[in-house]
Amino acid sequence: MSCPRDSELALYAGGELKGRRRTWTDGHVRECQPCAKKVGEFHVVRSAVASSAVTIPAGLRAGIRVSVLDRIALDDGGPASRNPLLAGILWACAPLALLAGVAAVWDLLTSEPEMPPLRMAGIAAEVPEGALLLSRQLNTVPPESPGRADSLDEAFGALDSGELIFVEAGEGPGVLAQLRIQTADASIEIHWLID
Amino acid sequence: MSTFIGMRSEVSLVQWMSDGASDHPGPDAVRGFVVAAKAGDVAAFGYIVELHESRVFRTARAILGSDSDAEDAVQEVFVRAYRYLARFDESRELAPWLYRITANVCRDLAKNRRRHHGVSIESLHLASSQSGPFESLARQEQRELIREAIARLPYKEGAAITLRDLEGLTTREVAKALGTTEATVRSQISSARAKLRKYILRIERRTS
């Protein structure tokens, strides 16, 4: 009785061999010590691969989510706007949108303390304890009467260790602003609309 | 007054947080976030990212072999997923679709960077070890070697064995993710396992 090829034993060890071929290999491996040894080694290979998994580092995890949402916010359309005509129109309007965005950012950065009311619209990434309190505070009311903070100072009142990283405007029915807060442990991103 | 399309899922997320829930939500909840994200709800999509980024990272890390490449891959996977979400049928499971995007992104990254070209698993440096690898593969050193070896496999073999033996997908699911047939996947898996076995045996010979 000839031994199965290594490629078959590799599949046998992983359970990918089916039917008569599997039955035959079952019987063969029970009687053939060298093949049984190889099957054992392929089991080790499988276990080694399974145990080689790398968990995503916590810091990286927060960063990835924020980066993804950043890139999506800067994207030109969104999931439902793949229409070529619409895409063309959007491209044509891009310079105006860019100018409006720059103006809005400039306004945001220079208009304190007359900061427009804030309305929390999204949270991303790991949320530190203080920020979680803040987010709940701003979101415990239904969307019909959204929670508000009258100024950035008030919004940051709940975050004693928060540091403002950037503010930028994006597209939307109003002006969508993004704010990222970085603490020692994590970062959060807040999106809000300026009415 | 302007309105924000993301508000609905935002309330759901806040509700979920308020309830103190930490477990992975069920398929219906995920489907709800997919529907909201398809409507342009960025907050809902952020939640989808949160739920799936670990497995996407794990897969990309195994195939590409470095944290920084995996990080780039994860970002690209979710940006592509958002871009093409309108084409996704929400009655189906999201994870297999994300695996497929992950495989495509990893293939592109591996191709563009040509990281592993000309560097085969056979030429991989063997770290010293005081005991036989088949007895001590659980050790960190061996895990690192295996990670390195998987990343040195040809892309298709590395992707196939990662999805099958690390992520635990069936051969049919792997075939779908890689856009190929089950027979091809079996051949790739078999070849990858054979190479890894030889690699481990080389370690054994080196250390015995």
CSV table of N, CA and C in Angstrom, one decimal, chain A residues 66-76 178, chain B residues 72 74-77 79-80 83:
chain,number,residue,atom,x,y,z
A,66,VAL,N,-10.1,56.5,14.0
A,66,VAL,CA,-10.2,58.0,13.7
A,66,VAL,C,-9.7,58.3,12.3
A,67,SER,N,-8.6,57.6,11.9
A,67,SER,CA,-8.1,57.8,10.5
A,67,SER,C,-9.2,57.4,9.5
A,68,VAL,N,-9.8,56.3,9.7
A,68,VAL,CA,-10.8,55.9,8.7
A,68,VAL,C,-11.9,56.9,8.6
A,69,LEU,N,-12.4,57.4,9.7
A,69,LEU,CA,-13.5,58.3,9.7
A,69,LEU,C,-13.0,59.7,9.1
A,70,ASP,N,-11.8,60.0,9.3
A,70,ASP,CA,-11.2,61.2,8.7
A,70,ASP,C,-11.3,61.1,7.2
A,71,ARG,N,-10.8,59.9,6.7
A,71,ARG,CA,-10.7,59.7,5.3
A,71,ARG,C,-12.1,59.7,4.7
A,72,ILE,N,-13.0,59.1,5.4
A,72,ILE,CA,-14.4,59.0,4.9
A,72,ILE,C,-15.0,60.4,4.8
A,73,ALA,N,-14.7,61.2,5.8
A,73,ALA,CA,-15.2,62.6,5.9
A,73,ALA,C,-14.7,63.4,4.7
A,74,LEU,N,-13.5,63.1,4.3
A,74,LEU,CA,-12.9,63.8,3.2
A,74,LEU,C,-13.2,63.3,1.8
A,75,ASP,N,-13.8,62.1,1.9
A,75,ASP,CA,-14.2,61.4,0.6
A,75,ASP,C,-15.3,62.3,-0.1
A,76,ASP,N,-15.4,62.1,-1.4
A,76,ASP,CA,-16.3,63.0,-2.2
A,76,ASP,C,-17.8,62.6,-2.2
A,178,GLN,N,-15.6,68.8,12.7
A,178,GLN,CA,-15.0,67.7,13.4
A,178,GLN,C,-14.0,68.1,14.5
B,72,ASP,N,-2.2,50.3,7.6
B,72,ASP,CA,-2.6,50.9,6.3
B,72,ASP,C,-3.7,50.1,5.7
B,74,VAL,N,-6.0,48.1,7.1
B,74,VAL,CA,-7.3,48.3,7.8
B,74,VAL,C,-8.0,49.6,7.3
B,75,GLN,N,-7.2,50.6,7.3
B,75,GLN,CA,-7.8,51.9,6.9
B,75,GLN,C,-8.3,51.8,5.5
B,76,GLU,N,-7.5,51.2,4.6
B,76,GLU,CA,-8.0,51.1,3.2
B,76,GLU,C,-9.2,50.2,3.1
B,77,VAL,N,-9.2,49.1,3.9
B,77,VAL,CA,-10.4,48.2,3.8
B,77,VAL,C,-11.7,48.9,4.2
B,79,VAL,N,-12.2,52.2,4.2
B,79,VAL,CA,-12.6,53.3,3.3
B,79,VAL,C,-13.2,52.7,2.0
B,80,ARG,N,-12.7,51.6,1.5
B,80,ARG,CA,-13.3,50.9,0.4
B,80,ARG,C,-14.7,50.4,0.7
B,83,ARG,N,-17.0,53.1,0.6
B,83,ARG,CA,-17.3,53.6,-0.7
B,83,ARG,C,-18.2,52.7,-1.5
